[in-house]
Amino acid sequence: MGTIDIKGDVVDNLYGTFFDYWGIDSVYPKKVKEAIDNDEDDELVLDIASNGGDVFAASEIYTMLKASGKKVTVRVQGLAASAASVIAMAGDVVKMSPTAQMMIHKASSGLVGNADDMRHNAETLDSVDSAIVNAYKLKTGRDEADILQLMQNETWMNAQKAVDMGFADEMMFVNEDEDIITNSMHSLPSKTALNTFLNMLAKDKATTNNLKAQKLAILQEKEMTT
């Protein structure tokens, strides 16, 4: 099982060469492709701690991971923000440290130009946002309008909130490999079972919250039509 570090800036291959020369942490498509090609089994682990970066480089990395045919496990260790959160959506299983954060927002650019340039740039950014939404939608099952609103609000999620909203699957709050030492006449459930139970509770909470939101929307719609 190979491990790929998604650390530092997400950049294109040219910037990646520059960053590597100066010993600056970065991740870029060529580096990820080499890691995938050199991995000899059917599983990959992504360790993420990144503020994000180039959205097109992130899209290329996301696509390579999804097309690899491997089971991808994502571990958000610190921050998965912006473009790094898009990469995180490639995970079949996304786990977050209890101290980690995930942040999603709309794309931006530093364009300088006239009014025509600005209008064209706005259309381009809208198209980029729609593409980003697809990655979040496939992972969470949320509708496009909901995700776009979250992006517009620049939404920050701790581990529990990310699980509740479907952007993550598990919180890494239990060490399943650690032996349980007991002083008892009976055996306690394994930590794997405990971890499964806690995540089940988190998902049940998310389902309940979604149902409450749907009922509230129906009631509000009825009030508007009466």
Short mmCIF file of N, CA and C in Angstrom, two decimals, residues 53-56 105-114 117-122 124-125 128:
data_model
loop_
_atom_site.label_atom_id
_atom_site.label_comp_id
_atom_site.label_asym_id
_atom_site.label_seq_id
_atom_site.Cartn_x
_atom_site.Cartn_y
_atom_site.Cartn_z
N GLY A 53 -4.33 25.37 -3.84
CA GLY A 53 -3.51 25.97 -4.88
C GLY A 53 -4.20 25.94 -6.24
N ASP A 54 -3.48 25.44 -7.23
CA ASP A 54 -3.94 25.44 -8.63
C ASP A 54 -5.10 24.47 -8.81
N VAL A 55 -6.28 24.99 -9.19
CA VAL A 55 -7.47 24.16 -9.30
C VAL A 55 -7.36 23.17 -10.46
N PHE A 56 -6.66 23.54 -11.53
CA PHE A 56 -6.54 22.62 -12.66
C PHE A 56 -5.57 21.48 -12.36
N HIS A 105 -14.52 26.72 -1.00
CA HIS A 105 -14.94 28.06 -1.40
C HIS A 105 -14.94 28.15 -2.92
N LYS A 106 -15.43 29.27 -3.43
CA LYS A 106 -15.49 29.47 -4.87
C LYS A 106 -14.11 29.85 -5.39
N ALA A 107 -13.88 29.54 -6.66
CA ALA A 107 -12.58 29.82 -7.28
C ALA A 107 -12.37 31.32 -7.42
N SER A 108 -11.12 31.73 -7.46
CA SER A 108 -10.78 33.14 -7.62
C SER A 108 -9.57 33.27 -8.53
N SER A 109 -9.35 34.49 -9.01
CA SER A 109 -8.19 34.74 -9.86
C SER A 109 -7.69 36.16 -9.60
N GLY A 110 -6.49 36.42 -10.05
CA GLY A 110 -5.90 37.75 -9.86
C GLY A 110 -5.88 38.54 -11.15
N LEU A 111 -6.92 38.41 -11.97
CA LEU A 111 -6.94 39.07 -13.28
C LEU A 111 -6.95 40.59 -13.15
N VAL A 112 -6.19 41.23 -14.02
CA VAL A 112 -6.22 42.68 -14.16
C VAL A 112 -6.58 42.98 -15.61
N GLY A 113 -7.58 43.87 -15.83
CA GLY A 113 -7.96 44.17 -17.20
C GLY A 113 -9.15 45.11 -17.25
N ASN A 114 -9.75 45.23 -18.45
CA ASN A 114 -10.88 46.13 -18.61
C ASN A 114 -12.19 45.43 -18.27
N ASP A 117 -12.78 42.12 -19.99
CA ASP A 117 -11.95 41.08 -19.38
C ASP A 117 -12.59 40.56 -18.11
N MET A 118 -13.12 41.48 -17.29
CA MET A 118 -13.72 41.10 -16.02
C MET A 118 -14.96 40.23 -16.22
N ARG A 119 -15.81 40.64 -17.21
CA ARG A 119 -17.02 39.85 -17.49
C ARG A 119 -16.66 38.45 -17.97
N HIS A 120 -15.67 38.38 -18.85
CA HIS A 120 -15.24 37.07 -19.36
C HIS A 120 -14.65 36.24 -18.22
N ASN A 121 -13.89 36.88 -17.34
CA ASN A 121 -13.27 36.15 -16.23
C ASN A 121 -14.34 35.61 -15.28
N ALA A 122 -15.40 36.39 -15.07
CA ALA A 122 -16.49 35.93 -14.20
C ALA A 122 -17.15 34.68 -14.77
N THR A 124 -15.73 32.53 -16.75
CA THR A 124 -14.76 31.43 -16.60
C THR A 124 -14.78 30.87 -15.19
N LEU A 125 -14.82 31.76 -14.20
CA LEU A 125 -14.83 31.32 -12.80
C LEU A 125 -16.12 30.56 -12.49
N VAL A 128 -15.56 27.12 -13.74
CA VAL A 128 -14.65 26.40 -12.85
C VAL A 128 -15.39 25.93 -11.60
#
